[in-house]
């Protein structure tokens, strides 16, 4: 398995264009993008677009997406198509993904692909001779050098994960990690999974655990899909057991929620830090009034939660922190999966060759039902579970 730090011009240009569009026309986008301009690169990029505007063909394409299609195409579809820019050999993988996972937009695939690739090429051409793009390229080169030093650590993390899950055969040929993204949620990352390679659009600040999270989608996405195909009546329960914050982030889609929770709970398990109120308080990113107000300012999701609970100060947050945790973060599904990983580790000690995929498909349904067999009759009636 080869790990490379390199720029992917397709996603880079797409998110740079989206960033510009978001800066100039927030009323057309609504809540899809919530800019985080507290990074220096974000502020300078925003200033560039406010000074020079967005290249006409890119603007025309994004107008099509956000007005005519009313954003029904979806960011993920646009991201996968962007991978074809300068890489036509990926067409088969990208088209298969959209056909299987985005059936509602597959009929528009050829039209969207043609317009998007033309827009990316025109946008790229308009940037090439600008001082702004030269600046971005210099930052990209420095970021590649910096992140390349982390490759050995990432390899160790991934190999440890593969060993834990009992995976011995190669599952992918290449992992590409991009430098310097202009992803609107710049503290986050995302992943594109193709037949022979995965592309991780990394966060501006490099966090190996975030890279690990995206890599784990390669393992957990197909497993979650197989589980729900085998136990379709678990779908409603998975949604109900997920935290409100997860549902706000990923929607009430049982497949997405299970994929993400399999990853989040595993990473909690590796650190031996279950998701609970005590650990929530320990992990708060703010420790005083100034830091709390900065968090409210820079994180619109957090700000809305505070507004809902009428929290406007660090002191009030501490007073209402238990209520905040219960409403937004309490996550029974994470609890179940955390304990499930503990059980798997114990079984694996006695049976080193144990395969996690088979173990989950044979045992998780029962683990969920056993954990919640004391639900009230009202809850059981509303959430009928059967395998």
CSV table of C-alpha atoms in Angstrom, one decimal:
chain,number,residue,atom,x,y,z
A,1,UNK,CA,0.0,0.0,0.0
A,2,UNK,CA,1.6,3.2,-1.2
A,3,UNK,CA,0.9,6.6,0.6
A,4,UNK,CA,1.5,9.8,-1.3
A,5,UNK,CA,1.2,13.4,-0.4
A,6,UNK,CA,0.2,15.2,-3.7
A,7,UNK,CA,-2.1,17.8,-5.0
A,8,UNK,CA,-5.3,16.8,-6.7
A,9,UNK,CA,-6.1,19.7,-8.9
A,10,UNK,CA,-9.8,18.7,-9.5
A,11,UNK,CA,-10.9,18.8,-5.8
A,12,UNK,CA,-8.6,21.7,-5.1
A,13,UNK,CA,-10.1,23.8,-7.8
A,14,UNK,CA,-13.6,22.7,-7.0
A,15,UNK,CA,-13.3,23.7,-3.3
A,16,UNK,CA,-11.5,26.9,-4.2
A,17,UNK,CA,-14.3,27.8,-6.5
A,18,UNK,CA,-16.9,26.9,-3.8
A,19,UNK,CA,-15.0,28.9,-1.3
A,20,UNK,CA,-15.2,32.0,-3.6
A,21,UNK,CA,-18.8,31.4,-4.4
A,22,UNK,CA,-19.6,31.0,-0.7
A,23,UNK,CA,-17.8,34.3,0.0
A,24,UNK,CA,-19.6,36.2,-2.7
A,25,UNK,CA,-23.0,34.7,-2.8
A,26,UNK,CA,-23.9,33.3,0.7
A,27,UNK,CA,-27.6,33.9,0.1
A,28,UNK,CA,-27.6,31.3,-2.7
A,29,UNK,CA,-26.0,28.6,-0.7
A,30,UNK,CA,-27.9,28.8,2.6
A,31,UNK,CA,-26.5,26.5,5.3
A,32,UNK,CA,-24.5,24.2,3.0
A,33,UNK,CA,-21.3,26.1,3.7
A,34,UNK,CA,-20.5,28.0,6.9
A,35,UNK,CA,-17.2,29.8,6.3
A,36,UNK,CA,-14.5,29.5,8.9
A,37,UNK,CA,-12.3,32.5,8.1
A,38,UNK,CA,-10.1,32.4,11.2
A,39,UNK,CA,-7.3,30.7,9.3
A,40,UNK,CA,-5.0,33.1,7.6
A,41,UNK,CA,-5.2,31.3,4.3
A,42,UNK,CA,-9.0,31.6,4.5
A,43,UNK,CA,-9.0,35.3,5.0
A,44,UNK,CA,-6.6,36.0,2.2
A,45,UNK,CA,-8.5,33.7,-0.1
A,46,UNK,CA,-11.8,35.5,0.7
A,47,UNK,CA,-10.2,38.9,0.1
A,48,UNK,CA,-9.0,37.7,-3.3
A,49,UNK,CA,-12.5,36.8,-4.4
A,50,UNK,CA,-14.0,39.9,-3.0
A,51,UNK,CA,-11.5,41.9,-5.0
A,52,UNK,CA,-11.4,40.0,-8.3
A,53,UNK,CA,-14.7,38.1,-8.3
A,54,UNK,CA,-15.1,34.5,-9.4
A,55,UNK,CA,-14.2,33.3,-12.9
A,56,UNK,CA,-17.3,33.5,-15.1
A,57,UNK,CA,-17.5,29.9,-16.3
A,58,UNK,CA,-17.0,28.6,-12.7
A,59,UNK,CA,-19.7,31.0,-11.5
A,60,UNK,CA,-22.1,29.9,-14.2
A,61,UNK,CA,-21.6,26.3,-13.3
A,62,UNK,CA,-22.1,26.9,-9.6
A,63,UNK,CA,-25.2,29.0,-10.4
A,64,UNK,CA,-26.5,26.0,-12.3
A,65,UNK,CA,-25.9,23.7,-9.3
A,66,UNK,CA,-27.3,26.0,-6.6
A,67,UNK,CA,-30.2,27.6,-8.5
A,68,UNK,CA,-31.5,25.3,-11.3
A,69,UNK,CA,-30.6,22.1,-9.5
A,70,UNK,CA,-31.2,23.6,-6.0
A,71,UNK,CA,-28.1,21.7,-4.7
A,72,UNK,CA,-29.8,18.4,-5.3
A,73,UNK,CA,-26.7,17.2,-7.1
A,74,UNK,CA,-24.8,17.2,-3.8
A,75,UNK,CA,-21.2,18.1,-2.8
A,76,UNK,CA,-20.1,14.5,-2.8
A,77,UNK,CA,-21.1,13.9,-6.5
A,78,UNK,CA,-19.3,17.1,-7.5
A,79,UNK,CA,-16.3,16.0,-5.6
A,80,UNK,CA,-16.1,12.6,-7.3
A,81,UNK,CA,-16.6,14.2,-10.8
A,82,UNK,CA,-13.8,16.7,-10.0
A,83,UNK,CA,-11.4,13.7,-9.6
A,84,UNK,CA,-11.7,13.2,-13.4
A,85,UNK,CA,-10.0,16.6,-14.0
A,86,UNK,CA,-6.6,15.6,-15.6
A,87,UNK,CA,-7.4,12.0,-14.7
A,88,UNK,CA,-9.8,10.5,-17.3
A,89,UNK,CA,-8.6,7.0,-16.4
A,90,UNK,CA,-10.8,7.2,-13.2
A,91,UNK,CA,-14.0,7.5,-15.3
A,92,UNK,CA,-15.1,3.9,-14.7
A,93,UNK,CA,-14.7,4.1,-11.0
A,94,UNK,CA,-16.4,7.5,-10.6
A,95,UNK,CA,-19.3,6.5,-12.9
A,96,UNK,CA,-19.9,3.3,-11.0
A,97,UNK,CA,-19.9,5.1,-7.7
A,98,UNK,CA,-22.5,7.6,-8.8
A,99,UNK,CA,-24.7,5.0,-10.5
A,100,UNK,CA,-24.7,2.8,-7.3
A,101,UNK,CA,-24.7,5.5,-4.6
A,102,UNK,CA,-26.3,8.6,-6.3
A,103,UNK,CA,-29.0,7.1,-8.4
A,104,UNK,CA,-31.2,10.2,-8.2
A,105,UNK,CA,-28.5,12.2,-10.2
A,106,UNK,CA,-27.2,9.5,-12.4
A,107,UNK,CA,-29.3,10.6,-15.4
A,108,UNK,CA,-27.7,14.0,-15.2
A,109,UNK,CA,-24.2,12.6,-14.8
A,110,UNK,CA,-22.9,13.2,-18.4
A,111,UNK,CA,-24.3,16.8,-18.5
A,112,UNK,CA,-22.9,17.7,-15.0
A,113,UNK,CA,-19.6,16.1,-15.8
A,114,UNK,CA,-19.0,18.0,-19.0
A,115,UNK,CA,-20.0,21.3,-17.5
A,116,UNK,CA,-18.0,20.8,-14.3
A,117,UNK,CA,-14.8,19.7,-16.1
A,118,UNK,CA,-15.0,22.7,-18.5
A,119,UNK,CA,-15.6,25.0,-15.6
A,120,UNK,CA,-12.6,23.6,-13.7
A,121,UNK,CA,-10.3,24.0,-16.8
A,122,UNK,CA,-11.4,27.6,-17.4
A,123,UNK,CA,-11.1,28.5,-13.7
A,124,UNK,CA,-7.6,26.9,-13.6
A,125,UNK,CA,-6.5,28.8,-16.7
A,126,UNK,CA,-7.7,32.1,-15.2
A,127,UNK,CA,-5.6,31.5,-12.0
A,128,UNK,CA,-2.3,30.3,-13.5
A,129,UNK,CA,-0.6,33.7,-14.0
A,130,UNK,CA,-1.9,35.4,-10.8
A,131,UNK,CA,0.2,36.3,-7.8
A,132,UNK,CA,-2.5,34.7,-5.6
A,133,UNK,CA,-2.1,31.3,-7.3
A,134,UNK,CA,1.7,31.6,-7.1
A,135,UNK,CA,1.2,32.1,-3.4
A,136,UNK,CA,-1.0,29.1,-3.1
A,137,UNK,CA,1.5,26.9,-5.0
A,138,UNK,CA,4.3,27.9,-2.7
A,139,UNK,CA,2.2,27.1,0.3
A,140,UNK,CA,1.3,23.8,-1.3
A,141,UNK,CA,4.9,22.8,-1.9
A,142,UNK,CA,5.7,23.6,1.8
A,143,UNK,CA,2.7,21.6,3.0
A,144,UNK,CA,3.7,18.6,0.9
A,145,UNK,CA,7.2,18.7,2.4
A,146,UNK,CA,5.7,19.0,5.9
A,147,UNK,CA,3.1,16.3,5.6
A,148,UNK,CA,5.4,13.9,3.8
A,149,UNK,CA,7.4,13.6,7.1
A,150,UNK,CA,4.2,12.1,8.7
A,151,UNK,CA,3.9,9.2,6.2
A,152,UNK,CA,5.7,6.7,8.4
A,153,UNK,CA,3.4,7.5,11.3
A,154,UNK,CA,0.3,7.2,9.1
A,155,UNK,CA,1.6,3.8,7.8
A,156,UNK,CA,2.0,2.5,11.4
A,157,UNK,CA,-1.5,3.7,12.4
A,158,UNK,CA,-3.1,2.0,9.3
A,159,UNK,CA,-1.2,-1.2,9.7
A,160,UNK,CA,-2.2,-1.4,13.4
A,161,UNK,CA,-5.9,-0.9,12.4
A,162,UNK,CA,-5.7,-3.6,9.7
A,163,UNK,CA,-4.1,-6.0,12.2
A,164,UNK,CA,-6.9,-5.3,14.8
A,165,UNK,CA,-9.6,-6.0,12.2
A,166,UNK,CA,-8.0,-9.1,11.0
A,167,UNK,CA,-7.4,-7.9,7.5
A,168,UNK,CA,-4.4,-9.6,5.8
A,169,UNK,CA,-4.9,-9.1,2.1
A,170,UNK,CA,-4.2,-5.7,0.5
A,171,UNK,CA,-7.4,-3.8,0.2
A,172,UNK,CA,-6.2,-0.8,-1.8
A,173,UNK,CA,-3.1,0.0,-3.9
A,174,UNK,CA,-2.7,3.7,-3.2
A,175,UNK,CA,-3.6,6.3,-0.6
A,176,UNK,CA,-3.3,9.9,-1.9
A,177,UNK,CA,-3.4,12.6,0.8
A,178,UNK,CA,-3.8,16.2,-0.5
A,179,UNK,CA,-2.1,19.2,0.9
A,180,UNK,CA,-3.5,22.7,1.5
A,181,UNK,CA,-7.2,22.3,1.0
A,182,UNK,CA,-9.7,25.1,0.7
A,183,UNK,CA,-12.5,22.9,2.0
A,184,UNK,CA,-15.0,25.3,3.7
A,185,UNK,CA,-14.9,23.2,6.9
A,186,UNK,CA,-11.2,23.6,7.1
A,187,UNK,CA,-10.6,21.7,10.3
A,188,UNK,CA,-12.2,18.7,8.7
A,189,UNK,CA,-11.4,16.2,6.0
A,190,UNK,CA,-13.2,14.0,3.5
A,191,UNK,CA,-12.4,10.9,1.4
A,192,UNK,CA,-13.1,9.6,-2.1
A,193,UNK,CA,-13.0,5.9,-2.6
A,194,UNK,CA,-12.1,4.5,-6.0
A,195,UNK,CA,-11.3,1.0,-7.2
A,196,UNK,CA,-7.6,1.1,-6.7
A,197,UNK,CA,-7.0,4.3,-4.7
A,198,UNK,CA,-8.5,6.5,-2.1
A,199,UNK,CA,-8.0,10.3,-2.1
A,200,UNK,CA,-8.2,12.0,1.3
A,201,UNK,CA,-8.7,15.8,1.2
A,202,UNK,CA,-6.8,16.6,4.4
A,203,UNK,CA,-7.4,19.4,6.8
A,204,UNK,CA,-5.3,22.5,6.7
A,205,UNK,CA,-3.8,21.6,10.0
A,206,UNK,CA,-2.5,18.0,9.8
A,207,UNK,CA,-4.1,15.6,12.3
A,208,UNK,CA,-3.1,11.9,11.8
A,209,UNK,CA,-6.3,10.8,13.6
A,210,UNK,CA,-8.4,12.7,11.0
A,211,UNK,CA,-6.5,10.9,8.2
A,212,UNK,CA,-7.1,7.6,10.0
A,213,UNK,CA,-10.9,8.4,10.3
A,214,UNK,CA,-11.1,8.9,6.5
A,215,UNK,CA,-9.1,5.7,5.8
A,216,UNK,CA,-11.4,3.7,8.0
A,217,UNK,CA,-14.3,4.6,5.7
A,218,UNK,CA,-12.7,2.1,3.3
A,219,UNK,CA,-13.4,-0.6,5.8
A,220,UNK,CA,-16.6,0.5,7.5
A,221,UNK,CA,-18.7,1.8,4.6
A,222,UNK,CA,-19.2,-1.6,2.9
A,223,UNK,CA,-19.5,-3.3,6.3
A,224,UNK,CA,-22.3,-1.0,7.4
A,225,UNK,CA,-24.1,-1.5,4.1
A,226,UNK,CA,-23.9,-5.3,4.4
A,227,UNK,CA,-25.2,-5.1,8.0
A,228,UNK,CA,-28.3,-3.1,7.0
A,229,UNK,CA,-28.9,-5.3,4.0
A,230,UNK,CA,-28.9,-8.3,6.4
A,231,UNK,CA,-30.9,-6.5,9.1
A,232,UNK,CA,-33.1,-3.9,7.4
A,233,UNK,CA,-35.3,-3.5,10.4
A,234,UNK,CA,-32.4,-2.2,12.4
A,235,UNK,CA,-32.4,1.0,10.4
A,236,UNK,CA,-34.9,3.0,12.5
A,237,UNK,CA,-33.3,1.9,15.7
A,238,UNK,CA,-29.8,3.1,14.5
A,239,UNK,CA,-31.3,6.5,13.7
A,240,UNK,CA,-33.0,6.7,17.1
A,241,UNK,CA,-29.9,5.6,19.0
A,242,UNK,CA,-27.7,8.2,17.3
A,243,UNK,CA,-27.0,11.6,18.9
A,244,UNK,CA,-28.7,14.7,17.8
A,245,UNK,CA,-25.3,16.2,16.7
A,246,UNK,CA,-24.6,13.2,14.5
A,247,UNK,CA,-28.0,13.5,12.9
A,248,UNK,CA,-27.5,17.2,12.3
A,249,UNK,CA,-24.2,16.5,10.6
A,250,UNK,CA,-25.0,13.3,8.6
A,251,UNK,CA,-28.8,13.5,8.4
A,252,UNK,CA,-31.2,10.8,9.5
A,253,UNK,CA,-29.7,8.3,7.1
A,254,UNK,CA,-29.1,5.0,8.9
A,255,UNK,CA,-26.3,3.9,6.6
A,256,UNK,CA,-24.3,7.1,7.0
A,257,UNK,CA,-24.9,7.2,10.8
A,258,UNK,CA,-23.7,3.6,11.2
A,259,UNK,CA,-20.7,4.2,9.0
A,260,UNK,CA,-19.6,7.2,11.0
A,261,UNK,CA,-20.4,5.7,14.4
A,262,UNK,CA,-18.4,2.5,13.7
A,263,UNK,CA,-15.4,4.8,13.1
A,264,UNK,CA,-16.0,7.3,15.9
A,265,UNK,CA,-16.5,4.5,18.5
A,266,UNK,CA,-13.5,2.6,17.3
A,267,UNK,CA,-11.2,5.7,17.7
A,268,UNK,CA,-12.7,6.3,21.1
A,269,UNK,CA,-12.0,2.6,22.0
A,270,UNK,CA,-8.4,2.9,20.8
A,271,UNK,CA,-7.8,5.8,23.2
A,272,UNK,CA,-9.8,4.0,25.9
A,273,UNK,CA,-12.0,7.1,26.2
A,274,UNK,CA,-15.7,6.2,26.0
A,275,UNK,CA,-18.1,9.0,24.9
A,276,UNK,CA,-19.5,10.1,28.3
A,277,UNK,CA,-20.2,13.4,30.1
A,278,UNK,CA,-16.9,13.2,32.1
A,279,UNK,CA,-14.8,12.9,29.0
A,280,UNK,CA,-16.9,15.5,27.3
A,281,UNK,CA,-15.9,18.1,29.9
A,282,UNK,CA,-12.2,17.0,29.7
A,283,UNK,CA,-12.2,17.5,25.9
A,284,UNK,CA,-13.8,20.9,25.8
A,285,UNK,CA,-11.7,23.1,23.3
A,286,UNK,CA,-12.3,26.2,25.5
A,287,UNK,CA,-11.3,26.7,29.1
A,288,UNK,CA,-12.2,30.3,29.8
A,289,UNK,CA,-14.6,33.1,28.7
A,290,UNK,CA,-12.4,34.3,25.8
A,291,UNK,CA,-12.0,30.9,24.3
A,292,UNK,CA,-15.7,30.2,24.7
A,293,UNK,CA,-16.7,33.3,22.8
A,294,UNK,CA,-14.2,32.5,20.0
A,295,UNK,CA,-15.7,29.1,19.7
A,296,UNK,CA,-19.2,30.6,19.4
A,297,UNK,CA,-18.0,33.1,16.8
A,298,UNK,CA,-16.2,30.6,14.6
A,299,UNK,CA,-18.5,27.6,14.9
A,300,UNK,CA,-22.1,28.3,13.7
A,301,UNK,CA,-23.3,24.9,14.7
A,302,UNK,CA,-22.1,25.4,18.3
A,303,UNK,CA,-23.5,28.9,18.4
A,304,UNK,CA,-27.0,27.7,17.4
A,305,UNK,CA,-26.9,25.0,20.1
A,306,UNK,CA,-25.9,27.6,22.7
A,307,UNK,CA,-28.7,29.9,21.5
A,308,UNK,CA,-31.2,27.1,21.8
A,309,UNK,CA,-30.2,26.6,25.5
A,310,UNK,CA,-29.8,30.4,26.1
A,311,UNK,CA,-26.1,30.0,26.8
A,312,UNK,CA,-24.1,33.2,26.2
A,313,UNK,CA,-21.1,32.8,28.6
A,314,UNK,CA,-18.6,30.3,29.7
A,315,UNK,CA,-20.1,30.3,33.2
A,316,UNK,CA,-23.6,29.5,31.8
A,317,UNK,CA,-22.1,26.8,29.6
A,318,UNK,CA,-20.6,25.0,32.6
A,319,UNK,CA,-23.9,25.4,34.5
A,320,UNK,CA,-25.8,23.8,31.6
A,321,UNK,CA,-23.1,21.5,30.3
A,322,UNK,CA,-25.0,18.4,31.5
A,323,UNK,CA,-28.1,19.5,29.7
A,324,UNK,CA,-26.1,20.3,26.6
A,325,UNK,CA,-24.5,16.8,26.7
A,326,UNK,CA,-27.8,15.0,27.2
A,327,UNK,CA,-29.6,16.9,24.3
A,328,UNK,CA,-26.9,17.1,21.7
A,329,UNK,CA,-24.2,14.5,22.4
A,330,UNK,CA,-25.5,11.5,24.4
A,331,UNK,CA,-25.1,8.7,22.0
A,332,UNK,CA,-26.4,5.2,22.9
A,333,UNK,CA,-25.2,3.8,19.5
A,334,UNK,CA,-21.6,4.9,20.3
A,335,UNK,CA,-21.9,3.2,23.7
A,336,UNK,CA,-23.0,-0.1,22.2
A,337,UNK,CA,-20.3,-0.1,19.6
A,338,UNK,CA,-17.6,0.9,22.1
A,339,UNK,CA,-18.5,-2.2,24.2
A,340,UNK,CA,-18.7,-4.3,21.0
A,341,UNK,CA,-15.1,-3.5,20.2
A,342,UNK,CA,-14.1,-4.5,23.7
A,343,UNK,CA,-15.9,-7.8,23.2
A,344,UNK,CA,-14.2,-8.3,19.8
A,345,UNK,CA,-10.8,-7.6,21.3
A,346,UNK,CA,-11.4,-10.2,24.1
A,347,UNK,CA,-12.6,-12.8,21.6
A,348,UNK,CA,-9.6,-12.0,19.3
A,349,UNK,CA,-7.2,-12.8,22.2
A,350,UNK,CA,-8.5,-16.3,22.3
A,351,UNK,CA,-8.8,-16.5,18.5
A,352,UNK,CA,-6.1,-14.4,16.8
A,353,UNK,CA,-7.5,-15.1,13.3
A,354,UNK,CA,-10.9,-13.7,14.1
A,355,UNK,CA,-12.3,-11.6,11.2
A,356,UNK,CA,-14.1,-8.4,12.3
A,357,UNK,CA,-16.5,-8.4,9.4
A,358,UNK,CA,-17.9,-11.8,10.1
A,359,UNK,CA,-17.9,-11.1,13.9
A,360,UNK,CA,-20.0,-7.9,13.4
A,361,UNK,CA,-22.5,-9.5,10.9
A,362,UNK,CA,-23.0,-12.4,13.3
A,363,UNK,CA,-23.2,-10.5,16.6
A,364,UNK,CA,-23.9,-6.8,16.4
A,365,UNK,CA,-27.7,-7.2,16.0
A,366,UNK,CA,-27.9,-9.2,19.2
A,367,UNK,CA,-25.6,-6.8,21.0
A,368,UNK,CA,-28.0,-4.0,20.2
A,369,UNK,CA,-31.1,-5.9,21.2
A,370,UNK,CA,-29.6,-7.2,24.4
A,371,UNK,CA,-28.4,-3.7,25.4
A,372,UNK,CA,-31.9,-2.2,24.9
A,373,UNK,CA,-34.2,-5.1,25.9
A,374,UNK,CA,-35.3,-3.0,28.9
A,375,UNK,CA,-36.7,-0.2,26.8
A,376,UNK,CA,-40.2,0.9,27.8
A,377,UNK,CA,-43.0,-0.8,26.0
A,378,UNK,CA,-43.8,2.5,24.4
A,379,UNK,CA,-40.3,2.7,22.9
A,380,UNK,CA,-40.3,-0.9,21.8
A,381,UNK,CA,-43.6,-0.4,20.0
A,382,UNK,CA,-42.3,2.6,18.2
A,383,UNK,CA,-39.0,1.0,17.2
A,384,UNK,CA,-39.7,-2.6,16.4
A,385,UNK,CA,-36.5,-4.5,15.9
A,386,UNK,CA,-36.2,-7.8,14.2
A,387,UNK,CA,-33.4,-9.7,12.4
